[in-house]
Amino acid sequence: MQQHMLHLSHFILWLIFAQTAAELPMCKESDYHFEYTECDVLRSRWRVAVPNKPDTCTGLPDPVKGTQCTFSCSEGEFLDMRSQQCQKCAAGTYSLGTGVAFDEWDSLPTGFVSHGVTGNDGAAETDCSNSTWTPKGDYIASNTDECTATLSYAVSLKKPGTVTFEYFYPDTSIYFEFFVQNDQCQSTDSLSRWMKISESDWSTHRVELNKGTNVLYWRTTTYTLMGSAVKPVLLRNIAISGVAYTSECFHCKPGTHSAKPGSARCAPCPADTYSTKGATVCHQCEQGTYSEAGSGSCSPRPACTNSDYFYTHTPCDSEGKTQLMYKWSEPKICNETIEGAVNLPASGEKKSCPPCNPGFFLTNSSNCEPCTNSFYSNGTACAKCPVGTEPVVGFEYKWWNTMPSNMRSSIFRPEFSSSNHDTAWEVAGEYVYTTPGDQDTDYLMLTLDVPGYSLPQSMAKDSERSELSRITFVFETICSANCKFFFLAGYNEWNNNVVEEWNGSKGKQSYSYLIESNSTVSFTWTFRRTDTFNAERKYSADVAKIYSIHITNVVGGVASQCRRCALSSAKADSACIPCPLGHYMVNGTGQCRSCPPNTFIKAEHPVGEVACIQCGPNTKSNKAHTACVSDCMLDVQTKGGSLLRYDFSPLANVTSFQSSPRFTSKGLKYFQNFNVGLCGKEGRVPATCVDNVTESGREVKGYVCQSTVVPSEIRSQSIVSSQPFLIGDSLIGVTTDTTLGSIFSSNWLFPGASSLPDVTFYYKSSETTQACKQGRSATVILRCNSTVTAKDHITLPSHCPEGTCDGCTFHFLWQSQYACPLCTRDHYREIVSACIQGIQKTTYVWQQPLHCFGGESLPAQKVSTCVTLDFWLKFGVSTGTVAALLLVGISCYFWKKTRKLQYKYSKLKMTAGGKECELPTADSCAIMEGEDAEDDLMDLTKKSFFTKIKSFSRERSSDGFDSVPLKSSSLRQRDEEDSDIDA
């Protein structure tokens, strides 16, 4: 209430001041206008008169209570401020009631702001000041360079409302987002802000708006690597509701009109009529002029030329004849009555009908009808497939008398909302060709729809290896301008991806595309004569021709031939029994034979032993004999004769890595992302690359694939991945050689310092492109580096920073400790410690530098008993001491013996010394009874030393002395006496 009184006091002071200026004239109704004050806390306001020019008149009306702040008028009405009542808009004008609309884009409407900035960490010196949204009359177009262009509009709503707009977004090379920020700078949800690719020519988008301040943002960033032309995003018919009221109606723009009062919108004028701004009716163009629908003026009709008409064929009649018909290109804008104009050639000439396409037969009415199941045809009559064969179904179009039922032609014109000309391609017997369009910038589209794909019975069990489908077509373009011919594949004609593009004139040639997903059911051929808009048709004679289209394995297709397959003994009446997996068909017999070990079946129709292809080095075939795989184990025989064993299992999981940052000419940063599934047994998880920019979700799977990744600053997603393609879908071999087949892995790509040989995995892709007619290939070089513990240390060649030097063959170096051979006993040595306290330890250590991983582990430390040096020293000393003592004892013993002998000898000598002059004669002495004295005599001169000692010690007397046998003189005397007696 205080705020309300404050406003009222200001107005009273202003009135008092105005009354003091009595010399000013009284204000007329044309001298002022009414405005509402701001709403107070009671949601009410006042209507006050505001002079158009200050200090020009006096006597303004007094303020009066205004309508409620939430008051609004209906569509086609406006609020008359004088009566504060809703009134209908006059004819020639329109209103949205509670909103505003923007459908004229001759210039940027008031309140809209557009500016361009460098996006995605682009180079600071890149000038994006001119990269803005550009008004084009009926619409506004985004930028097509690599800057970020933003279009914004701020509006304050008195109550919750909506914003609605139409857009055309045909090119996935542009990231297009729309979001709203409130007065607290909070944006809409990040997932809903990204616009969908247009599913028709113009799409409608609607967003709820909250009460209060709303800032609307349309933002685009173009992303293209090839420098090709990009189709901009187009906006039109922006309408905002919730502004509570509008105090005026808007005039209809030129080319539109509103005939009745109270119109919510203006209707476009039909063709050959025109209107000016605020028109209530459309005026007919004068004679000799024409106009397109929604035109604000008429143009003179040019003279007709040969490019203004086309020809077509009528269906075959019962006689097998067709008529050649000539027609003017619609809408007809040329004049055939002025000088220099050509006339339409006469129609009705009859010609023989072309044959039916393969899989069809000619009926009695000369129409072509498809053959039924289990039948095939070359275009004349249907025949049943023989026993042991199956029909090869698909569609093959090479004769064009009528447009096939599953094909249609259409025209898209981005400059205008609609077109009266629906026929873009016409049949011409041997080919189908493009007719002259309304404009040279028209997109002339031919679309083929298929329900799906199904593999033949003989290939169904091998679905992982067999081609799902393939489309092949032969075409030609003849152009005098910068024409473009596109081939697209996807869900439908509006939601698809450009597969290949050709610029300028192209001679007759064939193109083939492998279909990998059952969701790819639409194919579109699009021809555009020029990118430059011209009011007149200048290049109508430029034409594109398609001679034939062949697509295989189509559900509901027809058969042009039959494929032989194995016979079953269990079911003799079976039409076709395929060979078991890993078998091939013996030529002409219908019998199956198993492929040799370590071979796989490469041929699409395995007939004959030539279908079995030998696996590459160090690979073996899977159970189904459909591909060769590696179990990540490898044995390599070195030149020195040693055997190196590898186990790459730790590297088998799918590994992702990126190239170094790359920048486009405008400074847009991007990466090349690679996924590698090195090896593994059957059932392994393949490497997958996806496209998450569009809803198509296209993905490719194989051993090696690549996609382009844009940093997350561009979008609210963690990764923006696009343009995926396969580099390798089959493993060719694993070897230490630098060449395998036609794939080369030169040493200069990755100069190495390792003493071990590098192991190279060779991969090949069957997907061909115009640049890589033999398909792409890849080499993954595994190099032993025991210092690298990470599993994803993969680098690209320094000479080719994107992994490829020619765009077809890719090279990668993978350094890891897991790329080293398995450790063996030759990789470690033993260290024997000293013997300490009877214990000796044997320790095993790796040879350095270490060039192995895994395999045999280091043996545990061994502990053994031992004899120390102290022991042997003590043993030697002890032994020496004992020997010395023994020697001393023996010496003493013999010394004592010698003394005794000397004593006895001396005693004996003394006894014999009484008889002088007689020599003692030894006879016998102390001879025991029963002993032979002769045996005990000691020959001191002949016996050895030890024998003598033994003799000395042999006899011993009772007194402890040795007895020595001696022959005394008394005994000799006794003997003599005895001898005398006997005598």
Short mmCIF file of C-alpha atoms in Angstrom, two decimals, residues 350-536:
data_model
loop_
_atom_site.label_atom_id
_atom_site.label_comp_id
_atom_site.label_asym_id
_atom_site.label_seq_id
_atom_site.Cartn_x
_atom_site.Cartn_y
_atom_site.Cartn_z
CA LYS A 350 5.05 -46.20 -78.01
CA LYS A 351 8.06 -48.28 -77.12
CA SER A 352 8.58 -51.84 -76.00
CA CYS A 353 8.43 -52.25 -72.24
CA PRO A 354 11.70 -53.10 -70.52
CA PRO A 355 11.93 -56.55 -68.91
CA CYS A 356 10.77 -57.15 -65.39
CA ASN A 357 13.35 -56.87 -62.67
CA PRO A 358 14.90 -60.09 -61.30
CA GLY A 359 12.52 -61.88 -58.97
CA PHE A 360 9.45 -60.65 -60.89
CA PHE A 361 7.49 -62.19 -63.73
CA LEU A 362 5.37 -60.76 -66.54
CA THR A 363 1.62 -61.32 -66.17
CA ASN A 364 -0.92 -61.57 -68.98
CA SER A 365 -1.65 -57.88 -68.52
CA SER A 366 2.03 -57.09 -69.07
CA ASN A 367 2.48 -56.06 -65.46
CA CYS A 368 5.40 -57.21 -63.36
CA GLU A 369 4.50 -59.18 -60.24
CA PRO A 370 6.85 -60.70 -57.64
CA CYS A 371 7.47 -64.44 -57.47
CA THR A 372 6.21 -66.27 -54.40
CA ASN A 373 8.32 -68.04 -51.77
CA SER A 374 10.65 -70.82 -52.92
CA PHE A 375 10.50 -69.45 -56.49
CA TYR A 376 13.01 -67.39 -58.39
CA SER A 377 13.04 -65.50 -61.66
CA ASN A 378 15.41 -63.69 -64.00
CA GLY A 379 12.63 -61.28 -64.96
CA THR A 380 10.57 -63.44 -67.30
CA ALA A 381 8.92 -66.40 -65.54
CA CYS A 382 9.06 -67.86 -62.05
CA ALA A 383 10.66 -71.27 -61.42
CA LYS A 384 10.76 -73.35 -58.26
CA CYS A 385 14.14 -73.72 -56.58
CA PRO A 386 15.51 -77.28 -56.97
CA VAL A 387 15.73 -79.66 -54.06
CA GLY A 388 18.84 -78.91 -52.01
CA THR A 389 18.80 -75.19 -52.73
CA GLU A 390 17.25 -72.11 -51.18
CA PRO A 391 16.14 -68.79 -52.73
CA VAL A 392 18.55 -65.87 -52.43
CA VAL A 393 16.10 -63.10 -51.55
CA GLY A 394 16.51 -59.36 -51.89
CA PHE A 395 15.61 -56.58 -54.29
CA GLU A 396 17.37 -55.85 -57.55
CA TYR A 397 16.17 -52.92 -59.62
CA LYS A 398 17.81 -52.48 -63.01
CA TRP A 399 14.78 -51.76 -65.22
CA TRP A 400 12.73 -48.64 -64.54
CA ASN A 401 9.35 -48.60 -66.19
CA THR A 402 7.46 -47.69 -63.04
CA MET A 403 8.65 -46.51 -59.66
CA PRO A 404 8.82 -49.50 -57.26
CA SER A 405 6.17 -49.53 -54.57
CA ASN A 406 8.72 -49.25 -51.75
CA MET A 407 10.43 -46.22 -53.31
CA ARG A 408 9.29 -42.62 -53.40
CA SER A 409 10.70 -39.27 -54.46
CA SER A 410 10.34 -35.93 -52.72
CA ILE A 411 11.75 -32.43 -52.69
CA PHE A 412 12.98 -30.42 -49.75
CA ARG A 413 13.51 -26.72 -50.11
CA PRO A 414 15.11 -25.10 -47.05
CA GLU A 415 14.44 -21.57 -48.29
CA PHE A 416 10.66 -21.98 -48.28
CA SER A 417 8.12 -23.76 -46.13
CA SER A 418 6.54 -25.95 -48.77
CA SER A 419 6.60 -26.88 -52.43
CA ASN A 420 3.95 -27.77 -54.94
CA HIS A 421 6.43 -29.91 -56.83
CA ASP A 422 6.43 -33.44 -55.41
CA THR A 423 8.25 -35.38 -58.12
CA ALA A 424 12.03 -35.25 -57.84
CA TRP A 425 13.01 -38.51 -59.63
CA GLU A 426 11.38 -40.04 -62.67
CA VAL A 427 11.75 -43.44 -64.36
CA ALA A 428 13.37 -43.61 -67.78
CA GLY A 429 13.54 -47.29 -68.72
CA GLU A 430 17.21 -48.04 -68.13
CA TYR A 431 17.65 -45.64 -65.24
CA VAL A 432 15.87 -43.26 -62.86
CA TYR A 433 16.91 -39.62 -63.02
CA THR A 434 16.34 -36.23 -61.34
CA THR A 435 13.80 -33.85 -62.84
CA PRO A 436 14.26 -30.05 -62.91
CA GLY A 437 13.29 -28.69 -59.48
CA ASP A 438 11.67 -25.44 -58.49
CA GLN A 439 15.01 -24.06 -57.41
CA ASP A 440 18.59 -25.07 -58.06
CA THR A 441 19.13 -25.35 -54.31
CA ASP A 442 16.38 -27.95 -53.86
CA TYR A 443 17.27 -31.30 -52.35
CA LEU A 444 15.94 -33.94 -54.77
CA MET A 445 15.48 -37.10 -52.70
CA LEU A 446 14.82 -40.70 -53.67
CA THR A 447 14.02 -42.95 -50.70
CA LEU A 448 13.97 -46.73 -50.49
CA ASP A 449 12.25 -48.34 -47.47
CA VAL A 450 12.75 -51.96 -46.42
CA PRO A 451 11.03 -53.78 -43.54
CA GLY A 452 14.14 -55.53 -42.26
CA TYR A 453 16.69 -58.23 -42.98
CA SER A 454 16.94 -61.96 -42.47
CA LEU A 455 19.85 -64.26 -43.19
CA PRO A 456 19.22 -67.32 -45.38
CA GLN A 457 18.76 -70.63 -43.63
CA SER A 458 22.24 -71.86 -44.53
CA MET A 459 23.80 -68.74 -43.00
CA ALA A 460 21.58 -68.23 -39.96
CA LYS A 461 23.75 -70.31 -37.62
CA ASP A 462 26.75 -68.24 -38.66
CA SER A 463 25.06 -64.92 -38.04
CA GLU A 464 28.02 -63.38 -36.24
CA ARG A 465 30.26 -63.81 -39.25
CA SER A 466 27.86 -63.54 -42.18
CA GLU A 467 26.86 -60.26 -43.74
CA LEU A 468 23.47 -59.12 -42.57
CA SER A 469 22.85 -57.29 -45.84
CA ARG A 470 24.59 -55.22 -48.50
CA ILE A 471 23.28 -52.55 -50.84
CA THR A 472 25.00 -51.84 -54.14
CA PHE A 473 24.03 -49.20 -56.69
CA VAL A 474 25.37 -47.79 -59.95
CA PHE A 475 25.04 -44.04 -60.51
CA GLU A 476 26.21 -41.12 -62.65
CA THR A 477 26.12 -37.31 -62.24
CA ILE A 478 26.39 -34.72 -65.03
CA CYS A 479 26.85 -31.19 -63.67
CA SER A 480 27.90 -27.77 -64.86
CA ALA A 481 27.89 -26.30 -61.33
CA ASN A 482 29.09 -27.44 -57.93
CA CYS A 483 26.49 -30.17 -57.56
CA LYS A 484 26.50 -32.71 -54.75
CA PHE A 485 25.21 -36.27 -54.60
CA PHE A 486 24.60 -37.87 -51.20
CA PHE A 487 23.90 -41.40 -50.06
CA LEU A 488 22.28 -41.65 -46.62
CA ALA A 489 21.22 -44.58 -44.41
CA GLY A 490 19.17 -44.56 -41.21
CA TYR A 491 15.75 -44.93 -39.62
CA ASN A 492 13.89 -42.81 -42.18
CA GLU A 493 14.56 -40.16 -44.78
CA TRP A 494 14.90 -37.41 -42.16
CA ASN A 495 16.69 -39.26 -39.39
CA ASN A 496 19.70 -40.73 -41.11
CA ASN A 497 23.42 -40.28 -41.59
CA VAL A 498 25.43 -39.37 -44.66
CA VAL A 499 27.34 -42.47 -45.69
CA GLU A 500 29.11 -41.05 -48.74
CA GLU A 501 29.18 -37.80 -50.68
CA TRP A 502 30.29 -37.00 -54.23
CA ASN A 503 30.94 -33.51 -55.64
CA GLY A 504 30.72 -32.45 -59.28
CA SER A 505 30.33 -34.68 -62.32
CA LYS A 506 31.04 -38.37 -61.74
CA GLY A 507 31.23 -41.00 -64.43
CA LYS A 508 29.19 -44.17 -64.24
CA GLN A 509 30.38 -46.11 -61.22
CA SER A 510 29.31 -48.59 -58.56
CA TYR A 511 29.18 -48.18 -54.78
CA SER A 512 28.58 -50.81 -52.12
CA TYR A 513 27.58 -50.39 -48.46
CA LEU A 514 27.53 -53.06 -45.76
CA ILE A 515 24.39 -53.00 -43.57
CA GLU A 516 25.19 -54.04 -40.00
CA SER A 517 22.02 -53.17 -38.08
CA ASN A 518 18.45 -54.31 -38.51
CA SER A 519 17.33 -50.79 -37.62
CA THR A 520 18.81 -49.38 -40.84
CA VAL A 521 15.67 -49.58 -42.95
CA SER A 522 15.78 -46.39 -44.99
CA PHE A 523 18.15 -45.36 -47.77
CA THR A 524 18.06 -41.96 -49.45
CA TRP A 525 19.83 -40.66 -52.53
CA THR A 526 19.87 -36.85 -52.55
CA PHE A 527 20.97 -34.58 -55.36
CA ARG A 528 21.51 -30.83 -55.06
CA ARG A 529 22.56 -28.79 -58.05
CA THR A 530 24.19 -25.91 -56.14
CA ASP A 531 24.51 -24.39 -52.69
CA THR A 532 24.09 -20.85 -54.04
CA PHE A 533 20.54 -19.56 -54.10
CA ASN A 534 19.35 -17.94 -57.33
CA ALA A 535 15.93 -16.53 -58.01
CA GLU A 536 16.03 -18.14 -61.46
#
